[in-house]
Structures are given as structure tokens and as C-alpha cells.
Short mmCIF file of C-alpha atoms in Angstrom, two decimals:
data_model
loop_
_atom_site.label_atom_id
_atom_site.label_comp_id
_atom_site.label_asym_id
_atom_site.label_seq_id
_atom_site.Cartn_x
_atom_site.Cartn_y
_atom_site.Cartn_z
CA MET A 1 -114.52 -21.52 7.80
CA THR A 2 -114.21 -18.64 5.31
CA GLN A 3 -113.14 -21.11 2.64
CA HIS A 4 -116.23 -23.20 3.42
CA ILE A 5 -118.46 -20.13 3.04
CA GLU A 6 -116.83 -19.27 -0.29
CA GLU A 7 -117.34 -22.86 -1.47
CA GLU A 8 -120.99 -22.65 -0.45
CA ASN A 9 -121.34 -19.41 -2.43
CA VAL A 10 -119.88 -21.12 -5.52
CA VAL A 11 -122.35 -24.00 -5.11
CA LEU A 12 -125.17 -21.50 -4.67
CA ARG A 13 -124.25 -19.65 -7.87
CA LYS A 14 -123.94 -22.91 -9.81
CA THR A 15 -127.30 -24.10 -8.49
CA HIS A 16 -128.95 -20.83 -9.50
CA SER A 17 -127.35 -21.03 -12.95
CA TYR A 18 -128.50 -24.63 -13.33
CA MET A 19 -132.03 -23.66 -12.29
CA GLU A 20 -132.14 -20.90 -14.90
CA THR A 21 -130.86 -23.28 -17.60
CA LEU A 22 -133.39 -25.92 -16.61
CA LYS A 23 -136.15 -23.34 -16.57
CA SER A 24 -135.31 -22.15 -20.08
CA HIS A 25 -135.14 -25.72 -21.44
CA LEU A 26 -138.38 -26.88 -19.91
CA GLY A 27 -140.29 -23.68 -20.50
CA GLU A 28 -143.74 -23.63 -19.01
CA GLU A 29 -143.94 -27.38 -18.44
CA LEU A 30 -142.86 -27.04 -14.84
CA ASN A 31 -144.85 -25.25 -12.25
CA GLU A 32 -143.51 -21.76 -11.53
CA ASN A 33 -144.16 -22.40 -7.84
CA ILE A 34 -141.38 -24.99 -7.80
CA PHE A 35 -138.88 -22.49 -9.14
CA SER A 36 -140.16 -19.83 -6.81
CA ALA A 37 -139.70 -22.14 -3.84
CA LEU A 38 -136.20 -23.09 -5.01
CA GLU A 39 -135.27 -19.43 -5.47
CA ASP A 40 -136.58 -18.69 -1.98
CA GLN A 41 -134.44 -21.49 -0.58
CA CYS A 42 -131.40 -20.17 -2.44
CA LEU A 43 -132.05 -16.71 -1.04
CA GLN A 44 -132.41 -18.07 2.49
CA HIS A 45 -129.20 -20.05 2.05
CA LYS A 46 -127.39 -16.93 0.84
CA GLU A 47 -128.67 -14.93 3.82
CA THR A 48 -127.56 -17.70 6.18
CA LEU A 49 -124.10 -17.69 4.64
CA GLN A 50 -123.90 -13.91 5.04
CA MET A 51 -124.89 -14.25 8.70
CA LEU A 52 -122.23 -16.93 9.20
CA LYS A 53 -119.61 -14.70 7.62
CA SER A 54 -120.66 -11.83 9.89
CA LEU A 55 -120.52 -14.09 12.95
CA GLU A 56 -117.11 -15.32 11.90
CA GLU A 57 -115.87 -11.72 11.70
CA GLU A 58 -117.30 -11.03 15.17
CA LEU A 59 -115.58 -14.14 16.50
CA VAL A 60 -112.23 -12.90 15.19
CA ILE A 61 -112.77 -9.57 16.95
CA LEU A 62 -113.74 -11.33 20.19
CA LYS A 63 -110.66 -13.56 20.00
CA GLU A 64 -108.45 -10.50 19.56
CA SER A 65 -110.13 -8.75 22.50
CA PHE A 66 -109.76 -11.86 24.65
CA ALA A 67 -106.07 -12.12 23.78
CA GLN A 68 -105.55 -8.46 24.67
CA CYS A 69 -107.36 -8.90 28.01
CA ASN A 70 -105.18 -11.91 28.79
CA GLU A 71 -102.04 -9.90 28.03
CA GLU A 72 -103.24 -7.08 30.30
CA ARG A 73 -104.13 -9.58 33.02
CA THR A 74 -100.69 -11.16 32.81
CA GLN A 75 -99.07 -7.74 33.06
CA LEU A 76 -101.21 -6.84 36.09
CA PHE A 77 -100.22 -10.07 37.87
CA HIS A 78 -96.58 -9.32 37.09
CA ASP A 79 -96.95 -5.78 38.47
CA LEU A 80 -98.70 -7.12 41.58
CA SER A 81 -95.90 -9.58 42.17
CA ASN A 82 -93.34 -6.78 41.89
CA LEU A 83 -95.31 -4.63 44.35
CA ARG A 84 -95.47 -7.52 46.84
CA GLN A 85 -91.73 -7.99 46.60
CA GLU A 86 -91.13 -4.27 47.12
CA PHE A 87 -93.51 -4.24 50.09
CA CYS A 88 -91.77 -7.23 51.68
CA SER A 89 -88.41 -5.60 51.10
CA ILE A 90 -89.55 -2.35 52.74
CA VAL A 91 -91.08 -4.20 55.70
CA ASN A 92 -87.92 -6.28 56.17
CA HIS A 93 -85.71 -3.20 55.88
CA SER A 94 -87.78 -1.24 58.41
CA ASN A 95 -87.75 -4.14 60.89
CA ALA A 96 -83.99 -4.52 60.70
#
């Protein structure tokens, strides 16, 4: 997903560069509102990409936390199993 975000950033930069080139070639013939709207869309797209990158980083952290919780859970079940075995052994030994 990070590669996709980087590719989108490259496209965004190329689009902005193309817009500036087009603007300089056409001069005042085109309505400034069109360029303003396009620049606004580029800015919104950039902000969306930044949010996606931030969410991706959060997802990585959550995955790591989840993996750690699973490891701890597995260890707790292992410890519980050992305690049960010890308890059964003590009960059997005391009944003998």
C-alpha cells in the first residue's frame, strides 16, 4: 500500500507540473477558477493520501500489538495447562 501511495504522490506532482505548464502556455485564456478548482482537488487528494499513510502506520502498530497479545495469550494458556497438571499431580499424590 505504501508503494501505491508513493505512486499516487508522483502522479500528483506530475499533474501539478502539467497544470502549471498548461497555465503558462495558455495565459489568461482559461478561467482562473478552473485552475483554482483543480488545485483544490490536488490539495484534497494530497491530504487524503497523507491520511491513508497515517492510517497505514496505525494499522502496522495495531498488527504488532495484536501479535504481542496473541503471544501473551498463548503463554498464559501454556502456564494454565502446567498449573492444571501440577494440581492434578498434587491431588493424585495426596489421595494415594
